[in-house]
Amino acid sequence: MDYRRIGGTDLDVSVLCFGPMRSAARDGNDNETSKAGARALEAALDAGVNFLHSSYEYGTRWMMTDVLRDHPKRNDIHHVIKLPVPDWDDDGKFNETKFRQRVEDALSELATDRIAVLQWMWRARPNDDEHRLPVLANIMDDVNAAFEKLRDEGKAGYMMTLPYTVPAARASLDTGKLSGFVSFLNPIEMELVEFFPEMEKNNQGFLCIRPLFQGILTDRHQSWDEVPEDHYLQRVKKEDPHAFDKRAAIRATFADEIANENGGSFARFSQRFPLYSPLVASMVTGLNTEAQVKDAVEALDGIKPRPDLFQKAYDLWKADFKIT
Ligand SMILES: NC(=O)c1ccc[n+]([C@@H]2O[C@H](COP(=O)([O-])OP(=O)(O)OC[C@H]3O[C@@H](n4cnc5c(N)ncnc54)[C@H](OP(=O)(O)O)[C@@H]3O)[C@@H](O)[C@H]2O)c1
């Protein structure tokens, strides 16, 4: 396993970060999904993964608690947690008690003393720039003060954000209070790459979420027709009915120039692409089985930044693709 330092921090994290969103039953049922997820988490830790993502929203932390409670590597793990305050229906008001409680809950559920990265987010309903951008200016000082208290108590390391949109990303960086972004990045979602040169210059960090575009960028299903009715991708279909079309378009765009770099496998390319940027320290990847962990570990063996290839992919995306 390779490790990279998150820009602007003292955190050396594995390039693979365990994403548990679908790694266990949400109701605490220790069924086959949950057992497979627990084995996947164990396998990831055995393979040297020292970075775990989690959220109270996924309802899967109970499985992580079971694995981590007495795990010998428990104290070597860095955690990144999702921390949405204010949430959808909080009317743009920041609540320090809620912010702190989410962190305290995570400390207890993850059997740890410190959360390395708070993936702070602010939400509104509707969650668009018109409603969100004015909120940021009103709350940022209070959010930062709440974070600094936790940091000074040794309970939190750094605060980054998932900005959702490009204007919100701009506004977030302009606050000067965040260590970087934890956000979507894959061959279909490169919107935040325009900030990379500035972030590198300012010694900030980027953690990638969903490198496989929720599994669409693998070769598992070729079209919506192949996705079973009860599969979670059916929910993705409602949100993004063009997901497979996007995959086809980006594959065609990248075919000759990029995919051959990875033995012609677009899935392999997707598993590696974010880490070709030196700014990206780790990829939060949904890992639900030991086989998926093994495959991801193999794909990332010896991975090194390849800024030229990353730039080439970004240039192609900008020129030919950029479907919003
Ligand atoms: N707003 C947020 O903060 C936010 C939003 C989304 C996600 N996340 C985090 O990011 C993590 C990853 O997101 P994601 O799961 O949506 O996207 P992803 O990492 O792009 O896709 C993961 C999915 O791809 C499939 N997969 C994984 N490895 C594979 C392999 N080797 N071969 C074939 N298929 C493979 C798995 O699906 P199957 O098991 O179904 O086959 C898995 O659920 C989540 O677990 C969560 O921790 C955060």
mmCIF file of N, CA and C in Angstrom, residues 140-264:
data_model
loop_
_atom_site.group_PDB
_atom_site.id
_atom_site.type_symbol
_atom_site.label_atom_id
_atom_site.label_comp_id
_atom_site.label_asym_id
_atom_site.label_seq_id
_atom_site.Cartn_x
_atom_site.Cartn_y
_atom_site.Cartn_z
ATOM 1 N N MET A 140 -19.327 30.993 8.755
ATOM 2 C CA MET A 140 -17.966 30.439 8.695
ATOM 3 C C MET A 140 -17.156 30.698 9.967
ATOM 4 N N ASP A 141 -17.290 31.874 10.536
ATOM 5 C CA ASP A 141 -16.500 32.159 11.751
ATOM 6 C C ASP A 141 -16.922 31.242 12.898
ATOM 7 N N ASP A 142 -18.218 31.019 13.023
ATOM 8 C CA ASP A 142 -18.705 30.148 14.107
ATOM 9 C C ASP A 142 -18.279 28.694 13.874
ATOM 10 N N VAL A 143 -18.359 28.262 12.624
ATOM 11 C CA VAL A 143 -17.943 26.890 12.299
ATOM 12 C C VAL A 143 -16.467 26.720 12.648
ATOM 13 N N ASN A 144 -15.682 27.695 12.249
ATOM 14 C CA ASN A 144 -14.246 27.594 12.485
ATOM 15 C C ASN A 144 -13.928 27.601 13.985
ATOM 16 N N ALA A 145 -14.645 28.427 14.732
ATOM 17 C CA ALA A 145 -14.410 28.478 16.183
ATOM 18 C C ALA A 145 -14.756 27.124 16.812
ATOM 19 N N ALA A 146 -15.851 26.513 16.359
ATOM 20 C CA ALA A 146 -16.251 25.200 16.901
ATOM 21 C C ALA A 146 -15.202 24.146 16.549
ATOM 22 N N PHE A 147 -14.716 24.206 15.311
ATOM 23 C CA PHE A 147 -13.666 23.262 14.892
ATOM 24 C C PHE A 147 -12.405 23.467 15.734
ATOM 25 N N GLU A 148 -12.001 24.710 15.915
ATOM 26 C CA GLU A 148 -10.739 24.965 16.639
ATOM 27 C C GLU A 148 -10.812 24.478 18.085
ATOM 28 N N LYS A 149 -11.992 24.574 18.676
ATOM 29 C CA LYS A 149 -12.129 24.047 20.053
ATOM 30 C C LYS A 149 -11.875 22.543 20.058
ATOM 31 N N LEU A 150 -12.499 21.846 19.123
ATOM 32 C CA LEU A 150 -12.311 20.387 19.052
ATOM 33 C C LEU A 150 -10.854 20.043 18.740
ATOM 34 N N ARG A 151 -10.279 20.823 17.841
ATOM 35 C CA ARG A 151 -8.868 20.579 17.490
ATOM 36 C C ARG A 151 -7.982 20.775 18.726
ATOM 37 N N ASP A 152 -8.235 21.850 19.473
ATOM 38 C CA ASP A 152 -7.389 22.130 20.639
ATOM 39 C C ASP A 152 -7.590 21.087 21.740
ATOM 40 N N GLU A 153 -8.737 20.434 21.735
ATOM 41 C CA GLU A 153 -8.965 19.335 22.697
ATOM 42 C C GLU A 153 -8.376 18.020 22.198
ATOM 43 N N GLY A 154 -7.816 18.044 20.996
ATOM 44 C CA GLY A 154 -7.203 16.833 20.434
ATOM 45 C C GLY A 154 -8.219 15.893 19.796
ATOM 46 N N LYS A 155 -9.451 16.369 19.608
ATOM 47 C CA LYS A 155 -10.487 15.463 19.071
ATOM 48 C C LYS A 155 -10.628 15.531 17.549
ATOM 49 N N ALA A 156 -10.082 16.560 16.939
ATOM 50 C CA ALA A 156 -10.173 16.698 15.481
ATOM 51 C C ALA A 156 -8.853 17.240 14.956
ATOM 52 N N GLY A 157 -8.511 16.844 13.721
ATOM 53 C CA GLY A 157 -7.234 17.280 13.161
ATOM 54 C C GLY A 157 -7.378 18.471 12.228
ATOM 55 N N TYR A 158 -8.142 18.268 11.165
ATOM 56 C CA TYR A 158 -8.252 19.279 10.110
ATOM 57 C C TYR A 158 -9.699 19.341 9.636
ATOM 58 N N MET A 159 -10.028 20.468 9.017
ATOM 59 C CA MET A 159 -11.393 20.610 8.482
ATOM 60 C C MET A 159 -11.305 20.900 6.979
ATOM 61 N N MET A 160 -11.987 20.053 6.221
ATOM 62 C CA MET A 160 -12.070 20.235 4.768
ATOM 63 C C MET A 160 -13.563 20.306 4.432
ATOM 64 N N THR A 161 -13.886 20.519 3.165
ATOM 65 C CA THR A 161 -15.306 20.565 2.835
ATOM 66 C C THR A 161 -15.623 19.862 1.524
ATOM 67 N N LEU A 162 -16.882 19.451 1.392
ATOM 68 C CA LEU A 162 -17.428 18.994 0.112
ATOM 69 C C LEU A 162 -18.309 20.151 -0.373
ATOM 70 N N PRO A 163 -17.853 20.863 -1.406
ATOM 71 C CA PRO A 163 -18.553 22.118 -1.725
ATOM 72 C C PRO A 163 -19.816 21.964 -2.583
ATOM 73 N N TYR A 164 -20.021 20.843 -3.215
ATOM 74 C CA TYR A 164 -21.156 20.560 -4.121
ATOM 75 C C TYR A 164 -21.037 21.238 -5.487
ATOM 76 N N THR A 165 -20.721 22.555 -5.491
ATOM 77 C CA THR A 165 -20.708 23.252 -6.784
ATOM 78 C C THR A 165 -19.421 24.074 -6.923
ATOM 79 N N VAL A 166 -19.165 24.478 -8.150
ATOM 80 C CA VAL A 166 -17.964 25.275 -8.413
ATOM 81 C C VAL A 166 -18.022 26.639 -7.699
ATOM 82 N N PRO A 167 -19.138 27.375 -7.764
ATOM 83 C CA PRO A 167 -19.171 28.658 -7.032
ATOM 84 C C PRO A 167 -18.983 28.462 -5.519
ATOM 85 N N ALA A 168 -19.526 27.383 -4.977
ATOM 86 C CA ALA A 168 -19.353 27.136 -3.539
ATOM 87 C C ALA A 168 -17.909 26.729 -3.233
ATOM 88 N N ALA A 169 -17.273 26.055 -4.188
ATOM 89 C CA ALA A 169 -15.858 25.712 -4.011
ATOM 90 C C ALA A 169 -15.032 26.992 -3.959
ATOM 91 N N ARG A 170 -15.334 27.905 -4.876
ATOM 92 C CA ARG A 170 -14.615 29.199 -4.898
ATOM 93 C C ARG A 170 -14.790 29.923 -3.554
ATOM 94 N N ALA A 171 -16.044 29.989 -3.111
ATOM 95 C CA ALA A 171 -16.330 30.703 -1.852
ATOM 96 C C ALA A 171 -15.646 30.014 -0.674
ATOM 97 N N SER A 172 -15.597 28.689 -0.690
ATOM 98 C CA SER A 172 -14.958 27.942 0.406
ATOM 99 C C SER A 172 -13.472 28.265 0.489
ATOM 100 N N LEU A 173 -12.814 28.236 -0.683
ATOM 101 C CA LEU A 173 -11.373 28.535 -0.681
ATOM 102 C C LEU A 173 -11.132 29.965 -0.207
ATOM 103 N N ASP A 174 -12.038 30.858 -0.602
ATOM 104 C CA ASP A 174 -11.853 32.270 -0.240
ATOM 105 C C ASP A 174 -11.999 32.525 1.264
ATOM 106 N N THR A 175 -12.616 31.614 1.994
ATOM 107 C CA THR A 175 -12.718 31.822 3.440
ATOM 108 C C THR A 175 -11.341 31.720 4.102
ATOM 109 N N GLY A 176 -10.431 30.958 3.465
ATOM 110 C CA GLY A 176 -9.093 30.766 4.044
ATOM 111 C C GLY A 176 -9.115 29.912 5.305
ATOM 112 N N LYS A 177 -10.247 29.256 5.585
ATOM 113 C CA LYS A 177 -10.369 28.523 6.850
ATOM 114 C C LYS A 177 -10.394 26.998 6.663
ATOM 115 N N LEU A 178 -10.245 26.538 5.435
ATOM 116 C CA LEU A 178 -10.397 25.099 5.188
ATOM 117 C C LEU A 178 -9.105 24.526 4.604
ATOM 118 N N SER A 179 -8.824 23.277 4.949
ATOM 119 C CA SER A 179 -7.576 22.657 4.500
ATOM 120 C C SER A 179 -7.683 22.096 3.092
ATOM 121 N N GLY A 180 -8.870 22.109 2.523
ATOM 122 C CA GLY A 180 -9.024 21.600 1.165
ATOM 123 C C GLY A 180 -10.393 20.982 0.961
ATOM 124 N N PHE A 181 -10.479 20.098 -0.038
ATOM 125 C CA PHE A 181 -11.763 19.503 -0.417
ATOM 126 C C PHE A 181 -11.751 17.980 -0.222
ATOM 127 N N VAL A 182 -12.907 17.464 0.155
ATOM 128 C CA VAL A 182 -13.194 16.024 0.085
ATOM 129 C C VAL A 182 -14.361 15.954 -0.884
ATOM 130 N N SER A 183 -14.113 15.560 -2.122
ATOM 131 C CA SER A 183 -15.212 15.705 -3.078
ATOM 132 C C SER A 183 -15.095 14.748 -4.260
ATOM 133 N N PHE A 184 -16.147 14.778 -5.081
ATOM 134 C CA PHE A 184 -16.254 13.854 -6.207
ATOM 135 C C PHE A 184 -15.155 14.131 -7.237
ATOM 136 N N LEU A 185 -14.530 13.052 -7.670
ATOM 137 C CA LEU A 185 -13.548 13.157 -8.751
ATOM 138 C C LEU A 185 -13.436 11.803 -9.416
ATOM 139 N N ASN A 186 -13.719 11.771 -10.688
ATOM 140 C CA ASN A 186 -13.569 10.568 -11.505
ATOM 141 C C ASN A 186 -13.596 11.029 -12.958
ATOM 142 N N PRO A 187 -13.400 10.137 -13.928
ATOM 143 C CA PRO A 187 -13.307 10.605 -15.315
ATOM 144 C C PRO A 187 -14.538 11.368 -15.801
ATOM 145 N N ILE A 188 -15.675 11.223 -15.095
ATOM 146 C CA ILE A 188 -16.888 11.922 -15.514
ATOM 147 C C ILE A 188 -17.141 13.193 -14.700
ATOM 148 N N GLU A 189 -16.512 13.273 -13.558
ATOM 149 C CA GLU A 189 -16.741 14.438 -12.679
ATOM 150 C C GLU A 189 -15.398 15.128 -12.384
ATOM 151 N N MET A 190 -15.073 16.112 -13.182
ATOM 152 C CA MET A 190 -13.779 16.808 -12.998
ATOM 153 C C MET A 190 -13.987 18.295 -12.716
ATOM 154 N N GLU A 191 -15.168 18.656 -12.290
ATOM 155 C CA GLU A 191 -15.487 20.075 -12.142
ATOM 156 C C GLU A 191 -14.507 20.830 -11.243
ATOM 157 N N LEU A 192 -13.995 20.167 -10.187
ATOM 158 C CA LEU A 192 -13.158 20.899 -9.231
ATOM 159 C C LEU A 192 -11.679 20.959 -9.627
ATOM 160 N N VAL A 193 -11.351 20.289 -10.733
ATOM 161 C CA VAL A 193 -9.938 20.258 -11.137
ATOM 162 C C VAL A 193 -9.426 21.666 -11.470
ATOM 163 N N GLU A 194 -10.326 22.556 -11.857
ATOM 164 C CA GLU A 194 -9.865 23.914 -12.179
ATOM 165 C C GLU A 194 -9.205 24.595 -10.977
ATOM 166 N N PHE A 195 -9.499 24.099 -9.758
ATOM 167 C CA PHE A 195 -8.897 24.717 -8.565
ATOM 168 C C PHE A 195 -7.551 24.088 -8.182
ATOM 169 N N PHE A 196 -7.181 23.000 -8.834
ATOM 170 C CA PHE A 196 -5.998 22.247 -8.392
ATOM 171 C C PHE A 196 -4.706 23.079 -8.385
ATOM 172 N N PRO A 197 -4.418 23.839 -9.455
ATOM 173 C CA PRO A 197 -3.150 24.599 -9.422
ATOM 174 C C PRO A 197 -3.103 25.565 -8.240
ATOM 175 N N GLU A 198 -4.206 26.233 -7.996
ATOM 176 C CA GLU A 198 -4.262 27.164 -6.857
ATOM 177 C C GLU A 198 -4.098 26.410 -5.533
ATOM 178 N N MET A 199 -4.736 25.267 -5.421
ATOM 179 C CA MET A 199 -4.668 24.509 -4.165
ATOM 180 C C MET A 199 -3.257 23.965 -3.923
ATOM 181 N N GLU A 200 -2.619 23.526 -4.999
ATOM 182 C CA GLU A 200 -1.237 23.044 -4.845
ATOM 183 C C GLU A 200 -0.335 24.182 -4.373
ATOM 184 N N LYS A 201 -0.538 25.341 -4.976
ATOM 185 C CA LYS A 201 0.291 26.512 -4.616
ATOM 186 C C LYS A 201 0.074 26.879 -3.144
ATOM 187 N N ASN A 202 -1.158 26.761 -2.697
ATOM 188 C CA ASN A 202 -1.489 27.157 -1.319
ATOM 189 C C ASN A 202 -1.344 26.009 -0.317
ATOM 190 N N ASN A 203 -0.761 24.899 -0.778
ATOM 191 C CA ASN A 203 -0.530 23.751 0.098
ATOM 192 C C ASN A 203 -1.822 23.254 0.757
ATOM 193 N N GLN A 204 -2.835 23.061 -0.065
ATOM 194 C CA GLN A 204 -4.086 22.480 0.427
ATOM 195 C C GLN A 204 -4.201 21.044 -0.076
ATOM 196 N N GLY A 205 -5.203 20.332 0.402
ATOM 197 C CA GLY A 205 -5.314 18.919 0.066
ATOM 198 C C GLY A 205 -6.620 18.588 -0.648
ATOM 199 N N PHE A 206 -6.612 17.454 -1.343
ATOM 200 C CA PHE A 206 -7.840 16.975 -2.000
ATOM 201 C C PHE A 206 -7.984 15.481 -1.748
ATOM 202 N N LEU A 207 -9.134 15.100 -1.250
ATOM 203 C CA LEU A 207 -9.477 13.683 -1.086
ATOM 204 C C LEU A 207 -10.613 13.393 -2.049
ATOM 205 N N CYS A 208 -10.431 12.346 -2.837
ATOM 206 C CA CYS A 208 -11.411 12.028 -3.877
ATOM 207 C C CYS A 208 -12.501 11.114 -3.337
ATOM 208 N N ILE A 209 -13.726 11.387 -3.712
ATOM 209 C CA ILE A 209 -14.864 10.514 -3.387
ATOM 210 C C ILE A 209 -15.392 9.907 -4.685
ATOM 211 N N ARG A 210 -15.850 8.671 -4.597
ATOM 212 C CA ARG A 210 -16.473 7.878 -5.668
ATOM 213 C C ARG A 210 -15.716 7.845 -7.010
ATOM 214 N N PRO A 211 -14.502 7.279 -6.965
ATOM 215 C CA PRO A 211 -13.711 7.198 -8.197
ATOM 216 C C PRO A 211 -14.389 6.385 -9.294
ATOM 217 N N LEU A 212 -15.293 5.485 -8.899
ATOM 218 C CA LEU A 212 -15.950 4.634 -9.904
ATOM 219 C C LEU A 212 -17.328 5.166 -10.295
ATOM 220 N N PHE A 213 -17.606 6.400 -9.965
ATOM 221 C CA PHE A 213 -18.920 7.007 -10.259
ATOM 222 C C PHE A 213 -20.044 6.068 -9.793
ATOM 223 N N GLN A 214 -19.934 5.675 -8.545
ATOM 224 C CA GLN A 214 -20.890 4.792 -7.873
ATOM 225 C C GLN A 214 -20.928 3.380 -8.477
ATOM 226 N N GLY A 215 -19.858 2.981 -9.101
ATOM 227 C CA GLY A 215 -19.811 1.634 -9.684
ATOM 228 C C GLY A 215 -20.112 1.621 -11.170
ATOM 229 N N ILE A 216 -20.600 2.738 -11.715
ATOM 230 C CA ILE A 216 -20.923 2.792 -13.149
ATOM 231 C C ILE A 216 -19.674 2.619 -14.005
ATOM 232 N N LEU A 217 -18.514 3.076 -13.487
ATOM 233 C CA LEU A 217 -17.296 3.023 -14.295
ATOM 234 C C LEU A 217 -16.596 1.670 -14.247
ATOM 235 N N THR A 218 -17.196 0.704 -13.604
ATOM 236 C CA THR A 218 -16.661 -0.660 -13.691
ATOM 237 C C THR A 218 -17.294 -1.326 -14.926
ATOM 238 N N ASP A 219 -16.952 -2.580 -15.139
ATOM 239 C CA ASP A 219 -17.543 -3.287 -16.288
ATOM 240 C C ASP A 219 -18.706 -4.180 -15.859
ATOM 241 N N ARG A 220 -19.183 -3.965 -14.644
ATOM 242 C CA ARG A 220 -20.181 -4.864 -14.071
ATOM 243 C C ARG A 220 -21.500 -4.856 -14.848
ATOM 244 N N HIS A 221 -22.012 -3.672 -15.133
ATOM 245 C CA HIS A 221 -23.241 -3.556 -15.923
ATOM 246 C C HIS A 221 -22.933 -2.675 -17.131
ATOM 247 N N GLN A 222 -23.442 -3.095 -18.279
ATOM 248 C CA GLN A 222 -23.160 -2.325 -19.494
ATOM 249 C C GLN A 222 -24.241 -1.294 -19.803
ATOM 250 N N SER A 223 -25.426 -1.470 -19.212
ATOM 251 C CA SER A 223 -26.510 -0.510 -19.474
ATOM 252 C C SER A 223 -27.538 -0.660 -18.354
ATOM 253 N N TRP A 224 -28.515 0.224 -18.342
ATOM 254 C CA TRP A 224 -29.566 0.140 -17.315
ATOM 255 C C TRP A 224 -30.332 -1.173 -17.416
ATOM 256 N N ASP A 225 -30.417 -1.734 -18.632
ATOM 257 C CA ASP A 225 -31.154 -2.998 -18.814
ATOM 258 C C ASP A 225 -30.557 -4.121 -17.978
ATOM 259 N N GLU A 226 -29.258 -4.018 -17.703
ATOM 260 C CA GLU A 226 -28.588 -5.099 -16.962
ATOM 261 C C GLU A 226 -28.611 -4.892 -15.452
ATOM 262 N N VAL A 227 -29.125 -3.738 -15.008
ATOM 263 C CA VAL A 227 -29.125 -3.478 -13.567
ATOM 264 C C VAL A 227 -30.398 -4.069 -12.949
ATOM 265 N N PRO A 228 -30.258 -5.005 -11.997
ATOM 266 C CA PRO A 228 -31.456 -5.619 -11.402
ATOM 267 C C PRO A 228 -32.382 -4.577 -10.750
ATOM 268 N N GLU A 229 -33.668 -4.893 -10.729
ATOM 269 C CA GLU A 229 -34.681 -3.957 -10.215
ATOM 270 C C GLU A 229 -34.412 -3.518 -8.774
ATOM 271 N N ASP A 230 -33.869 -4.441 -7.955
ATOM 272 C CA ASP A 230 -33.677 -4.110 -6.546
ATOM 273 C C ASP A 230 -32.279 -3.578 -6.244
ATOM 274 N N HIS A 231 -31.503 -3.273 -7.276
ATOM 275 C CA HIS A 231 -30.128 -2.803 -7.064
ATOM 276 C C HIS A 231 -30.121 -1.309 -6.750
ATOM 277 N N TYR A 232 -29.130 -0.882 -5.901
ATOM 278 C CA TYR A 232 -29.097 0.542 -5.537
ATOM 279 C C TYR A 232 -28.920 1.459 -6.741
ATOM 280 N N LEU A 233 -28.335 0.932 -7.820
ATOM 281 C CA LEU A 233 -28.156 1.796 -8.991
ATOM 282 C C LEU A 233 -29.490 2.256 -9.575
ATOM 283 N N GLN A 234 -30.554 1.567 -9.233
ATOM 284 C CA GLN A 234 -31.870 2.024 -9.713
ATOM 285 C C GLN A 234 -32.198 3.405 -9.123
ATOM 286 N N ARG A 235 -31.693 3.649 -7.891
ATOM 287 C CA ARG A 235 -31.887 4.997 -7.308
ATOM 288 C C ARG A 235 -31.026 6.015 -8.056
ATOM 289 N N VAL A 236 -29.815 5.568 -8.409
ATOM 290 C CA VAL A 236 -28.931 6.444 -9.179
ATOM 291 C C VAL A 236 -29.597 6.794 -10.512
ATOM 292 N N LYS A 237 -30.318 5.813 -11.062
ATOM 293 C CA LYS A 237 -30.974 6.031 -12.355
ATOM 294 C C LYS A 237 -31.962 7.198 -12.277
ATOM 295 N N LYS A 238 -32.672 7.272 -11.148
ATOM 296 C CA LYS A 238 -33.650 8.366 -11.003
ATOM 297 C C LYS A 238 -32.932 9.716 -10.946
ATOM 298 N N GLU A 239 -31.783 9.729 -10.239
ATOM 299 C CA GLU A 239 -31.039 10.993 -10.103
ATOM 300 C C GLU A 239 -30.289 11.340 -11.389
ATOM 301 N N ASP A 240 -29.814 10.302 -12.080
ATOM 302 C CA ASP A 240 -28.918 10.535 -13.210
ATOM 303 C C ASP A 240 -29.187 9.506 -14.306
ATOM 304 N N PRO A 241 -30.305 9.663 -15.031
ATOM 305 C CA PRO A 241 -30.654 8.651 -16.034
ATOM 306 C C PRO A 241 -29.627 8.539 -17.162
ATOM 307 N N HIS A 242 -28.737 9.529 -17.273
ATOM 308 C CA HIS A 242 -27.757 9.495 -18.366
ATOM 309 C C HIS A 242 -26.408 8.935 -17.945
ATOM 310 N N ALA A 243 -26.365 8.312 -16.754
ATOM 311 C CA ALA A 243 -25.072 7.862 -16.227
ATOM 312 C C ALA A 243 -24.340 6.932 -17.201
ATOM 313 N N PHE A 244 -25.056 5.961 -17.755
ATOM 314 C CA PHE A 244 -24.374 5.036 -18.683
ATOM 315 C C PHE A 244 -24.001 5.730 -19.987
ATOM 316 N N ASP A 245 -24.828 6.674 -20.423
ATOM 317 C CA ASP A 245 -24.478 7.431 -21.641
ATOM 318 C C ASP A 245 -23.190 8.211 -21.409
ATOM 319 N N LYS A 246 -23.074 8.746 -20.187
ATOM 320 C CA LYS A 246 -21.854 9.506 -19.874
ATOM 321 C C LYS A 246 -20.638 8.598 -19.909
ATOM 322 N N ARG A 247 -20.831 7.391 -19.358
ATOM 323 C CA ARG A 247 -19.698 6.461 -19.367
ATOM 324 C C ARG A 247 -19.285 6.153 -20.807
ATOM 325 N N ALA A 248 -20.289 5.908 -21.643
ATOM 326 C CA ALA A 248 -19.977 5.585 -23.045
ATOM 327 C C ALA A 248 -19.270 6.766 -23.707
ATOM 328 N N ALA A 249 -19.740 7.972 -23.420
ATOM 329 C CA ALA A 249 -19.151 9.155 -24.068
ATOM 330 C C ALA A 249 -17.702 9.346 -23.616
ATOM 331 N N ILE A 250 -17.470 9.212 -22.333
ATOM 332 C CA ILE A 250 -16.109 9.453 -21.837
ATOM 333 C C ILE A 250 -15.173 8.332 -22.285
ATOM 334 N N ARG A 251 -15.710 7.120 -22.362
ATOM 335 C CA ARG A 251 -14.885 6.005 -22.865
ATOM 336 C C ARG A 251 -14.457 6.274 -24.295
ATOM 337 N N ALA A 252 -15.423 6.735 -25.100
ATOM 338 C CA ALA A 252 -15.106 6.992 -26.506
ATOM 339 C C ALA A 252 -14.080 8.118 -26.606
ATOM 340 N N THR A 253 -14.266 9.142 -25.789
ATOM 341 C CA THR A 253 -13.339 10.277 -25.836
ATOM 342 C C THR A 253 -11.923 9.862 -25.451
ATOM 343 N N PHE A 254 -11.842 9.025 -24.422
ATOM 344 C CA PHE A 254 -10.528 8.672 -23.890
ATOM 345 C C PHE A 254 -9.900 7.463 -24.585
ATOM 346 N N ALA A 255 -10.704 6.769 -25.401
ATOM 347 C CA ALA A 255 -10.317 5.422 -25.843
ATOM 348 C C ALA A 255 -8.850 5.291 -26.242
ATOM 349 N N ASP A 256 -8.455 6.007 -27.272
ATOM 350 C CA ASP A 256 -7.108 5.792 -27.790
ATOM 351 C C ASP A 256 -6.062 6.436 -26.903
ATOM 352 N N GLU A 257 -6.384 7.623 -26.438
ATOM 353 C CA GLU A 257 -5.357 8.432 -25.786
ATOM 354 C C GLU A 257 -5.034 7.970 -24.379
ATOM 355 N N ILE A 258 -6.039 7.445 -23.671
ATOM 356 C CA ILE A 258 -5.858 7.226 -22.248
ATOM 357 C C ILE A 258 -5.944 5.760 -21.842
ATOM 358 N N ALA A 259 -7.000 5.093 -22.279
ATOM 359 C CA ALA A 259 -7.278 3.766 -21.729
ATOM 360 C C ALA A 259 -6.129 2.791 -21.977
ATOM 361 N N ASN A 260 -5.439 2.970 -23.115
ATOM 362 C CA ASN A 260 -4.335 2.053 -23.412
ATOM 363 C C ASN A 260 -3.233 2.117 -22.362
ATOM 364 N N GLU A 261 -3.178 3.238 -21.683
ATOM 365 C CA GLU A 261 -2.196 3.396 -20.607
ATOM 366 C C GLU A 261 -2.398 2.333 -19.536
ATOM 367 N N ASN A 262 -3.599 1.807 -19.429
ATOM 368 C CA ASN A 262 -3.927 0.852 -18.377
ATOM 369 C C ASN A 262 -4.340 -0.486 -18.964
ATOM 370 N N GLY A 263 -3.604 -0.911 -19.957
ATOM 371 C CA GLY A 263 -3.878 -2.199 -20.578
ATOM 372 C C GLY A 263 -5.236 -2.225 -21.261
ATOM 373 N N GLY A 264 -5.718 -1.067 -21.632
ATOM 374 C CA GLY A 264 -6.991 -0.996 -22.344
ATOM 375 C C GLY A 264 -8.209 -1.120 -21.457
#
